[in-house]
Coordinates of C-alpha atoms in Angstrom, one line a residue:
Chain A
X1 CA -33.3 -9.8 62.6
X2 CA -30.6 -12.8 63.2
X3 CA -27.5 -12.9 60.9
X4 CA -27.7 -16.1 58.4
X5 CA -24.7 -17.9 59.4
X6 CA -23.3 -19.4 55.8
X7 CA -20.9 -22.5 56.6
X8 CA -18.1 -22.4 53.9
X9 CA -16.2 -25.4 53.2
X10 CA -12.7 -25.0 52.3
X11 CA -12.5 -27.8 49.8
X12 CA -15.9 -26.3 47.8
X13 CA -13.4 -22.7 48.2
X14 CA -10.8 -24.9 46.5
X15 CA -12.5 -25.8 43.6
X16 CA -14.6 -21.9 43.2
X17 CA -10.6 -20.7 43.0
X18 CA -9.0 -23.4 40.6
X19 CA -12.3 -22.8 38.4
X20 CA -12.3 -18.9 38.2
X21 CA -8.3 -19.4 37.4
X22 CA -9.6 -21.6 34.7
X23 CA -12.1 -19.2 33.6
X24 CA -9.5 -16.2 33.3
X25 CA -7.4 -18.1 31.5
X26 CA -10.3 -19.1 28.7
X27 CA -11.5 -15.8 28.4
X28 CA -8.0 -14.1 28.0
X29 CA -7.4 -16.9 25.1
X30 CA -10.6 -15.9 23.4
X31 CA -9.9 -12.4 23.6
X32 CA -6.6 -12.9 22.0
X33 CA -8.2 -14.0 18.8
X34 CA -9.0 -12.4 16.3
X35 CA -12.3 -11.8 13.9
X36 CA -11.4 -14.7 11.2
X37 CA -13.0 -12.5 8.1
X38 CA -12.0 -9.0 8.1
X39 CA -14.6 -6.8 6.6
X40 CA -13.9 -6.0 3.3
X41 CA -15.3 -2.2 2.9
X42 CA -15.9 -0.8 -0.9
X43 CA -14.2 2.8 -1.0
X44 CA -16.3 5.8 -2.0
X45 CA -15.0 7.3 -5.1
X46 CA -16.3 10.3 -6.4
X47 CA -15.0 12.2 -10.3
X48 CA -15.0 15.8 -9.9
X49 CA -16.0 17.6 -13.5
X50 CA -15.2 20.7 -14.7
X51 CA -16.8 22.7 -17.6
X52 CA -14.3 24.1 -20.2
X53 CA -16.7 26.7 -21.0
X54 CA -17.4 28.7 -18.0
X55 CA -15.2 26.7 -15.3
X56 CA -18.2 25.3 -13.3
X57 CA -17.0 22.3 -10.8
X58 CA -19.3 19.0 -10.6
X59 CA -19.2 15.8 -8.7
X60 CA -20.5 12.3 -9.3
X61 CA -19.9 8.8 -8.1
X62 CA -17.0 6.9 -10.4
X63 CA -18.5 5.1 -13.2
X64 CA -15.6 2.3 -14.5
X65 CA -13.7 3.9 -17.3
X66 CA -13.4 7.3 -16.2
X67 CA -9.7 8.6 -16.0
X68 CA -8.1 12.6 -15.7
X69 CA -8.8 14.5 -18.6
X70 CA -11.5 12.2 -20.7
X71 CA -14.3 14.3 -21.8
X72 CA -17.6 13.1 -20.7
X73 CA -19.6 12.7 -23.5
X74 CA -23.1 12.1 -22.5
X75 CA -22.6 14.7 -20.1
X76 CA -22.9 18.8 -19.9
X77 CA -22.8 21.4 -17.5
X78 CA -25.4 21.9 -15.7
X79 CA -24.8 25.8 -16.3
X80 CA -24.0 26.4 -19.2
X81 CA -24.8 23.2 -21.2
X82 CA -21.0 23.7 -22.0
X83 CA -18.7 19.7 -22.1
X84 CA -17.4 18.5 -19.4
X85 CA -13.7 16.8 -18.6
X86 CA -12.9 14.6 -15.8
X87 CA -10.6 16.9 -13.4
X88 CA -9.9 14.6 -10.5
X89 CA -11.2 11.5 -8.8
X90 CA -10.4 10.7 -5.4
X91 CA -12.1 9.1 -2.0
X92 CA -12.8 11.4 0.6
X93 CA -11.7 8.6 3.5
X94 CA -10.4 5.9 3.4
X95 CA -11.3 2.7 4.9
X96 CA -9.8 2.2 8.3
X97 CA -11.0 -1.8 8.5
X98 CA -10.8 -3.2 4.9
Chain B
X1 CA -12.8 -17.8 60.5
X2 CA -15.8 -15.6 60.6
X3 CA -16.4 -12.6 58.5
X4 CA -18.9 -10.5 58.6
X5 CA -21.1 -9.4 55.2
X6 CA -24.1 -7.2 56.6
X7 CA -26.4 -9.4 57.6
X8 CA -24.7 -12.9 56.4
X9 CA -21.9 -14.2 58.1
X10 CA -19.5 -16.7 56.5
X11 CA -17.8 -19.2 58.3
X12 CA -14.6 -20.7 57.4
X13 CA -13.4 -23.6 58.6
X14 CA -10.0 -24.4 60.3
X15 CA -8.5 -25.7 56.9
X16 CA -9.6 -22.5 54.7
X17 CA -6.1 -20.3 55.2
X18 CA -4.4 -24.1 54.5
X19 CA -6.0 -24.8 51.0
X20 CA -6.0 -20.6 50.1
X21 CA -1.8 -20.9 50.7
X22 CA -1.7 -23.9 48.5
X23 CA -3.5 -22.6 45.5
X24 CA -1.6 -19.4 45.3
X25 CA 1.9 -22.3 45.4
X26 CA 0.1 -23.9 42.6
X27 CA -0.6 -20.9 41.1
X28 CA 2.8 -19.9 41.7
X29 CA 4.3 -23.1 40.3
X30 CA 2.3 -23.2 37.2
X31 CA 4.0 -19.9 36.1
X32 CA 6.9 -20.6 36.9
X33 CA 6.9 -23.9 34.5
X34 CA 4.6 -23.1 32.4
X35 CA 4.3 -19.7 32.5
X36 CA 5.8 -19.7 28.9
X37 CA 4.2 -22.7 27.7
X38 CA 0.9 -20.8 28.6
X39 CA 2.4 -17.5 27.1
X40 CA 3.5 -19.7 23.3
X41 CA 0.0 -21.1 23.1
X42 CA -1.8 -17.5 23.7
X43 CA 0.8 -15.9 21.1
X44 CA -0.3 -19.1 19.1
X45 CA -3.9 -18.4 18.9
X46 CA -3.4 -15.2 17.8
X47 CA -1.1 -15.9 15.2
X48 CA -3.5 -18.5 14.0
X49 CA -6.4 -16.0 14.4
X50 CA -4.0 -13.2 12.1
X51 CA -3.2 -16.0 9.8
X52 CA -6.7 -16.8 8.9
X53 CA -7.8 -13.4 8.0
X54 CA -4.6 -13.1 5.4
X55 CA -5.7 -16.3 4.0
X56 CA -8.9 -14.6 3.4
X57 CA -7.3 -11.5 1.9
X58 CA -4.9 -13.6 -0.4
X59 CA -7.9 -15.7 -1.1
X60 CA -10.0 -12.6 -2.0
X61 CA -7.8 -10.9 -3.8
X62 CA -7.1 -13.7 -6.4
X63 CA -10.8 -14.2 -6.5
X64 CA -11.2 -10.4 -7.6
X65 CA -8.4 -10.7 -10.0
X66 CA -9.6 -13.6 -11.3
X67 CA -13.2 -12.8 -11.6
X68 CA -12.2 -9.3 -13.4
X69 CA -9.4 -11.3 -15.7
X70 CA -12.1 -13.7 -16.8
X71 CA -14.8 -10.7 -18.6
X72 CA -11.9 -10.5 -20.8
X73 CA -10.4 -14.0 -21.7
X74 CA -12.9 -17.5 -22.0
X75 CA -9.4 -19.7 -21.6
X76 CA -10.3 -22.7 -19.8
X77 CA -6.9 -22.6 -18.5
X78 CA -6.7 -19.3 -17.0
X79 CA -6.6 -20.0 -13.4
X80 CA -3.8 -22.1 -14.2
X81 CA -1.9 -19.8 -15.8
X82 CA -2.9 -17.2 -13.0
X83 CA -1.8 -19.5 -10.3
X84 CA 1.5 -19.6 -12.1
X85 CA 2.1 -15.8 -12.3
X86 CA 1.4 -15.9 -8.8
X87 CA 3.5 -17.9 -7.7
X88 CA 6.5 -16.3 -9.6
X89 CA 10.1 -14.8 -8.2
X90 CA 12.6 -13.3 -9.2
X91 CA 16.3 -13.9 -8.1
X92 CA 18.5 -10.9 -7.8
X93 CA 21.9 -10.7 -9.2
X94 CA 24.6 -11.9 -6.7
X95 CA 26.8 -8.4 -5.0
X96 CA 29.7 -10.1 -3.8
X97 CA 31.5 -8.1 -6.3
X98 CA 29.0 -4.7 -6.3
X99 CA 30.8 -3.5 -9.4
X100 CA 28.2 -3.0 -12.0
X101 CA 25.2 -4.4 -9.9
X102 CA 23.0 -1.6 -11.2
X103 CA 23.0 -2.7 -15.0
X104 CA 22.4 -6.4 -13.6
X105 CA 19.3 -5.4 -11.8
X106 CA 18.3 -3.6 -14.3
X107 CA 18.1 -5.8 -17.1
X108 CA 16.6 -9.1 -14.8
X109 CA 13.7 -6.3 -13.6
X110 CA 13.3 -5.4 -17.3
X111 CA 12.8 -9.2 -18.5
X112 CA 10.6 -9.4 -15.5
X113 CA 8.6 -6.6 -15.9
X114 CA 7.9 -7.5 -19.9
X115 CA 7.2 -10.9 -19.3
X116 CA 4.7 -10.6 -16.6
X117 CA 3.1 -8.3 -18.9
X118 CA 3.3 -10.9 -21.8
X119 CA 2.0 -12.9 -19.4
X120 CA -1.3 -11.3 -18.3
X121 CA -1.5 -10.5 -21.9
X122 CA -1.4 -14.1 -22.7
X123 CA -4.2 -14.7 -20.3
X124 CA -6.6 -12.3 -22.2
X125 CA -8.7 -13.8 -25.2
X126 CA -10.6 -10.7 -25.9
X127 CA -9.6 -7.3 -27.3
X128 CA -8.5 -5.1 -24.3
X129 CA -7.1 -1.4 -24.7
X130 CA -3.8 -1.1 -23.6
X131 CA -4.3 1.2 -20.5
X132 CA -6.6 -1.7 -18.8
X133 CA -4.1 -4.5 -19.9
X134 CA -1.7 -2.4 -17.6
X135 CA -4.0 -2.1 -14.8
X136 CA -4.4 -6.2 -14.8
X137 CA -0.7 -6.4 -14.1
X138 CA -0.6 -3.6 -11.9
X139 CA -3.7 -5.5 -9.7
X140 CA -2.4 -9.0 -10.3
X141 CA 0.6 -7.7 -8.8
X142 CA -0.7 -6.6 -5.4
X143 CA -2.6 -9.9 -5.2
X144 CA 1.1 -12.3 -5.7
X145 CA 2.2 -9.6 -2.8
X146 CA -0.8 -10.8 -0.7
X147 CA -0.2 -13.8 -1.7
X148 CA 3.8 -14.2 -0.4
X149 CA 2.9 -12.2 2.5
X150 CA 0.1 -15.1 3.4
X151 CA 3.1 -17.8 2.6
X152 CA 6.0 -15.9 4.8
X153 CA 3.9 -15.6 7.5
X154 CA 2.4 -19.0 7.6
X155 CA 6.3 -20.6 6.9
X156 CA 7.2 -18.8 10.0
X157 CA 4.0 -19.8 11.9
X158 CA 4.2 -23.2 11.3
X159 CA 8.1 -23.5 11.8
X160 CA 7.7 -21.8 15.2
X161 CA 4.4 -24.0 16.1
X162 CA 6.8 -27.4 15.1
X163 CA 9.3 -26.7 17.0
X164 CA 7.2 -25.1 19.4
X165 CA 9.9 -22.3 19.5
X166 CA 8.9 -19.4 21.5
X167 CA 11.2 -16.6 20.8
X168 CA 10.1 -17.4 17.0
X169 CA 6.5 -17.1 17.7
X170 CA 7.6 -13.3 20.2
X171 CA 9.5 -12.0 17.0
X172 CA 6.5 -13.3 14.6
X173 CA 3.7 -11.6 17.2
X174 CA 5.9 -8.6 17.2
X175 CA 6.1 -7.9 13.5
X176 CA 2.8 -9.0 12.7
X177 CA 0.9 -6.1 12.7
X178 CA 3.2 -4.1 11.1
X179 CA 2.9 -6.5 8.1
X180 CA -0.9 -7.1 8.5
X181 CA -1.7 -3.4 7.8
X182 CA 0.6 -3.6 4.8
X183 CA -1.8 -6.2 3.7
X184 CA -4.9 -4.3 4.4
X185 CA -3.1 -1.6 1.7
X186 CA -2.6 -4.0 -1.0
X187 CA -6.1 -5.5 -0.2
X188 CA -7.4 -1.5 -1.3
X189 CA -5.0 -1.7 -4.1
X190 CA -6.4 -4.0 -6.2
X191 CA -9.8 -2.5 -5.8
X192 CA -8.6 0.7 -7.3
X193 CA -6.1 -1.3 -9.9
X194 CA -9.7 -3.2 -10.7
X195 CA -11.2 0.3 -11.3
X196 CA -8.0 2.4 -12.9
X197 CA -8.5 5.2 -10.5
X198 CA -5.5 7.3 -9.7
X199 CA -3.5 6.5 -6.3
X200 CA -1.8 8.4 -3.6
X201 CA 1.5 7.7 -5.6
X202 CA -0.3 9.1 -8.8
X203 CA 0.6 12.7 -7.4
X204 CA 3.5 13.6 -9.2
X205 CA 2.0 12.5 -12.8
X206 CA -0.9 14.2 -11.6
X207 CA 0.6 17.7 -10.7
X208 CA 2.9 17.0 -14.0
X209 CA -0.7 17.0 -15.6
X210 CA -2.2 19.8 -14.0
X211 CA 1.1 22.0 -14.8
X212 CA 0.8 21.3 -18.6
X213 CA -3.0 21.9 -18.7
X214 CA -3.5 25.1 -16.2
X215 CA -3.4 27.6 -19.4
X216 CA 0.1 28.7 -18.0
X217 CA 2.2 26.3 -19.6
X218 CA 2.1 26.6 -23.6
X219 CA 2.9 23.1 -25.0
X220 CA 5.1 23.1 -27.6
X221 CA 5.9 19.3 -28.7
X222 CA 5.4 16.0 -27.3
X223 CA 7.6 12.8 -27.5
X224 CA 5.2 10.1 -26.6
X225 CA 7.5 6.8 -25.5
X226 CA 10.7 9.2 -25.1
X227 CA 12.2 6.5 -23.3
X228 CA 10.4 2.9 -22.4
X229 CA 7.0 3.9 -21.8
X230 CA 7.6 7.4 -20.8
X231 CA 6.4 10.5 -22.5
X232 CA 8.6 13.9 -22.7
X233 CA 6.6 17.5 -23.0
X234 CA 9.0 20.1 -24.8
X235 CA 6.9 23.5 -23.5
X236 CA 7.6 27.0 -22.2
X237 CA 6.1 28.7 -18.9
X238 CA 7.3 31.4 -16.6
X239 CA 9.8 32.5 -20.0
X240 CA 11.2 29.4 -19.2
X241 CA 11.8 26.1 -21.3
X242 CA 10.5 22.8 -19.4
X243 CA 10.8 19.8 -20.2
X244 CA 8.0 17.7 -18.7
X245 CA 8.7 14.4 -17.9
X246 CA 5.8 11.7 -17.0
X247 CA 5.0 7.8 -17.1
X248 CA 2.8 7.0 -20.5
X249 CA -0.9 6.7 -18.7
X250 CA -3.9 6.5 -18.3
X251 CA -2.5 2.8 -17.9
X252 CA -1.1 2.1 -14.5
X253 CA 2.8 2.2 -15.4
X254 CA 5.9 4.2 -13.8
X255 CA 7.5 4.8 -16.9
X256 CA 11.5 5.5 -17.2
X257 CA 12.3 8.7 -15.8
X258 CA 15.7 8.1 -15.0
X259 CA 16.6 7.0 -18.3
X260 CA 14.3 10.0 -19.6
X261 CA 16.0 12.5 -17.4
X262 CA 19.7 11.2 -18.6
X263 CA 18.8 11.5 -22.1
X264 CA 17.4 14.7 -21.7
X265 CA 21.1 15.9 -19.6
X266 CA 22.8 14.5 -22.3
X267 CA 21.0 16.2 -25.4
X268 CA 20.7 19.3 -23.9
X269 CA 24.9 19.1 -23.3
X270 CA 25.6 18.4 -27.0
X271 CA 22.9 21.1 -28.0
X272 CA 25.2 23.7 -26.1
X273 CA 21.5 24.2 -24.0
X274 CA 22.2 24.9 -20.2
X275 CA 20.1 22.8 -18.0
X276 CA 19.4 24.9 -14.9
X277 CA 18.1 22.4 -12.6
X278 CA 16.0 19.2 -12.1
X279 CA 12.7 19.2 -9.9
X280 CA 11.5 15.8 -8.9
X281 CA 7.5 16.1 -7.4
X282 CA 6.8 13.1 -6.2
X283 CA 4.6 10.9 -2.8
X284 CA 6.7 9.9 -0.1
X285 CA 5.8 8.2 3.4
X286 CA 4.9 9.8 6.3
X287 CA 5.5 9.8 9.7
X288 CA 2.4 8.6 12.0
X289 CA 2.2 12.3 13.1
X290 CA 2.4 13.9 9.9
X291 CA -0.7 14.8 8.0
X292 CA -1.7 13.3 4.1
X293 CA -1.2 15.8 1.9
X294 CA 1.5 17.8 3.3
X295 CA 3.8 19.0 0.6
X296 CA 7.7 19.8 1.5
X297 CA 11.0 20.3 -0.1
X298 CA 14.3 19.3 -0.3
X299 CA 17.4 18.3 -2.6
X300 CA 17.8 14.9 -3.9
X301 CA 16.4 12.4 -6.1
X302 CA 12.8 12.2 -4.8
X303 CA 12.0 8.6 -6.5
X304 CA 11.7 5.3 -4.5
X305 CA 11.6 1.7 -6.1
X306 CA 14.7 -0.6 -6.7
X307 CA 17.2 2.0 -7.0
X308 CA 18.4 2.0 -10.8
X309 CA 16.1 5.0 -12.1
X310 CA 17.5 7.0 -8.7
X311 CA 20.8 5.6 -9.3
X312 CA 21.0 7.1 -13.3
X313 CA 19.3 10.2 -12.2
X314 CA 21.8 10.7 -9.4
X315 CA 24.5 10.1 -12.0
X316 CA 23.2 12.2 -14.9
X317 CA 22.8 15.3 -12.4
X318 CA 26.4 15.1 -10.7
X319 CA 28.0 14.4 -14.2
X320 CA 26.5 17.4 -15.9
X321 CA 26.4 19.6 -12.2
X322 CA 22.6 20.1 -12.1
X323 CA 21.0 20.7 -9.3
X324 CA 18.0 18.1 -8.0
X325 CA 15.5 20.0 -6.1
X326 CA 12.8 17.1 -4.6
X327 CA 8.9 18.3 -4.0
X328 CA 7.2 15.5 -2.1
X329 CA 3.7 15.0 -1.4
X330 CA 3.5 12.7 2.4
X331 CA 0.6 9.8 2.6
X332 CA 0.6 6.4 4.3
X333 CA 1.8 3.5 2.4
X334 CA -2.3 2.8 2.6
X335 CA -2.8 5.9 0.9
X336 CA 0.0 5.7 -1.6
X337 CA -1.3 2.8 -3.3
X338 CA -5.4 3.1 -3.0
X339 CA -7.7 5.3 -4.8
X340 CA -6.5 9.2 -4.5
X341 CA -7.4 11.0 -1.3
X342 CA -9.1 14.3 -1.5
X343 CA -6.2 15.8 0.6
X344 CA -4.0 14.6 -1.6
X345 CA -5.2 16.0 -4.7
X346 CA -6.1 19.2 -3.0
X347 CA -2.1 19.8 -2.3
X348 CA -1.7 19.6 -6.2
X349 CA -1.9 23.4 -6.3
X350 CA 0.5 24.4 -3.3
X351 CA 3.0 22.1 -5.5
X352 CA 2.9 23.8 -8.5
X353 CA 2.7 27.0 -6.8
X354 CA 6.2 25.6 -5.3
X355 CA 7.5 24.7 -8.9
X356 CA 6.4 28.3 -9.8
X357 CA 8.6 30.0 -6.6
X358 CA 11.7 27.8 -7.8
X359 CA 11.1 28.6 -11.6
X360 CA 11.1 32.1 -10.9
X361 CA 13.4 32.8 -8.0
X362 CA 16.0 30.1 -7.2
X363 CA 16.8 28.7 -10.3
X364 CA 19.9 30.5 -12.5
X365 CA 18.7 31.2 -16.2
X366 CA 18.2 27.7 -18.7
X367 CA 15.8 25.3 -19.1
X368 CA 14.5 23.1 -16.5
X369 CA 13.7 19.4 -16.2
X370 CA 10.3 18.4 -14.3
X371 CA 10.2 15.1 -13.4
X372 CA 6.3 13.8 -12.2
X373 CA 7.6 10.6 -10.4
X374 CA 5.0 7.7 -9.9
X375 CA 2.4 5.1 -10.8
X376 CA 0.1 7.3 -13.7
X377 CA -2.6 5.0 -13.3
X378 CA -5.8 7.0 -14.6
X379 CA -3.9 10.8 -15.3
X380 CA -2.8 10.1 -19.4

């Protein structure tokens, strides 16, 4: 099989350069921005409940309203029937890209 | 010029190695002038790009605060009035002549403090407990940080992009993201100042809490609003008196320990009743390396802010020679002022199980002052 002889022109070789310099330069300007709209990401919060009656230790999602110590009312244990008071709430990670 | 590619061969001509050394002297050349030129409008973008997203942030934030402010007040007026608490300052007493400085900063950050509150409190139409009145300024707070942040940054931006100064625009793009993740943090803030949920700096009222509630402690009188919005707990534990010393919650407030503490000092000295030491639990920064929810001691007064609570405690405790032992409880300044991780509520027990150790073997017989030092947003 013959070799394909490819004639290159040194003005065309020119242009390809000064273009792929240009390019470079674009893409290292677009990669230097940044997203516009951060994503805002909604913690996890969860109560922890314990029973005053036998000690037992429950978890829910935060409801508004709840704060250390309040007694939830419409809720018992699932033990012992027993009340319940709000014994910490917390998130168990935070965010990383609010 | 011929070189080979498998089976294609390209072929130069004479003027290739000609035009190749001119581009690379163009190349050359156009860094050389404008290498910095080329290096301000890259930094440029970015800042623009960074600017943008705390636009959005500030932007959010007063949305939330807005949106929650108005299921409580139908003022027509009220983003207004927001607007204006926003945009609010403070100037600080001039310290050409320190003498005294303390009492001056105190008493402008005590006007400021009660009338931003008055202040939010005017912006409510409908009744509102106390605790979530507290929580508004707390959150309306972090949104007028957001909101200077976003102006600094911009003043800087735009100064540096009008007189297209480029060490300006360096310093700006070095700082940047030191101040953008600060932003992030005050972005979570409101959220949890929306909801009342404790924070990272909630610790020390929180362990306070715990100490008074763990059926070791027997309560024996409380002093609710001791000092400004600060409650005192008279109790016993270990044999010992304590005297318990907190920020009124569940309301998002930091209370006067320092005045609290003094008083206490200063009772206890005219009662003839030896004060055996002071323990401080409260959060403190960490290092990047450090893990949240480490707990570790010291001497000192563990309490940040301005200075004048630190200052009085500092004062109270060297005139009266008490010792200050410091418990502190290490987080991120993200963590410190969002919702409560779980690894910081899970070193609650190793610090009172420290308080117990000092109770019991380091401190000389008397009572003893425990300070929880912190925002008691959500622990009462």
């Amino acid at each position: 099989m013959n070799p394909t002889l490819l004639q290159i022109d040194s003005l065309d070789m020119f242009v390809v350069f000064t273009l792929a310099f240009l390019v470079i330069l674009l893409l290292l300007m677009t990669m230097s921005r940044q997203e516009a709209k951060p994503r805002i990401v909604k913690p996890d919060i969860k109560t922890a409940l314990i029973c005053t009656s036998c000690g037992t230790k429950t978890i829910r999602e935060f409801r508004e309203g709840d704060y250390i110590s309040k007694e939830a009312d419409s809720e018992k244990c699932p033990r012992c029937g027993g009340p319940l008071v709000i014994d910490a709430i917390y998130t168990e990670q935070l965010p990383t890209k609010p | 010029m011929r070189v080979m590619l498998g089976n294609l061969v390209l072929q130069f001509d004479e003027g290739f190695g000609m035009f190749l050394n001119a581009f690379y002297i163009l190349l050359f050349a156009i860094l050389i002038f404008y290498g910095q030129r080329i290096q301000f409008h890259l930094s440029m973008m970015e800042m623009g790009g960074i600017l943008k997203q705390l636009f959005f942030m500030a932007s959010h934030a007063r949305k939330t605060s807005l949106d929650e402010i108005k299921k409580y007040s139908d003022d027509p007026n009220i983003e207004e009035k927001m607007d204006r608490l926003l945009n609010s300052f403070v100037i600080f007493p001039e310290s050409m002549d320190p003498a005294g400085i303390v009492k001056k900063v105190e008493h402008i950050m005590n006007v400021r403090e009660a009338r931003f509150l008055e202040d939010v409190r005017r912006m409510i139409t409908k009744e509102i407990d106390e605790s979530r009145l507290w929580n508004y300024s707390n959150m309306l707070e972090a949104t007028l940080v957001l909101n200077l942040i976003y102006k600094v940054i911009e003043h800087y931006y735009l100064l540096a992009k009008k007189t297209k100064n480029f060490f300006l625009m360096a310093q700006l793009q070095m700082i940047v993201p030191l101040i953008f993740n600060e932003a992030k943090s005050y972005l979570l803030a409101i959220e949890a100042f929306r909801l009342g949920t404790p924070i990272g700096d909630t610790i020390g009222p929180y362990v306070v809490h715990k100490l008074l509630n763990d059926g070791k402690t027997e309560i024996i009188e409380k002093k609710t609003d001791y000092t400004k919005d600060t409650d005192l707990y008279i109790a016993e534990r270990n044999n010992r008196r304590i005297y318990v010393i907190k920020a009124r919650g569940p309301g998002g407030n930091v209370g006067k320990p320092g005045e609290a503490i003094k008083k206490v000092l200063s009772r206890a000295k005219k009662s003839n009743e030896k004060i055996a030491g002071i323990i401080m639990i409260d959060a403190a920064l960490k290092l990047e390396g450090e893990k949240t929810g480490t707990v570790a001691e010291g001497v000192g007064a563990a309490i940040g802010g301005i200075g004048v609570e630190k200052f009085k405690i500092e004062e109270a405790a060297t005139k009266y020679s008490v010792p200050l032992y410091a418990i502190i409880i290490k987080q991120s300044i993200a963590e410190a002022i969002s919702t409560m991780k779980k690894e910081i509520v899970d070193s609650t027990s190793e610090v009172i199980r420290r308080i117990d150790r000092i109770l019991n073997n380091e401190l000389e017989e008397g009572s003893v002052v425990i300070a929880g030092i912190g925002n008691t947003i959500g622990v009462p």
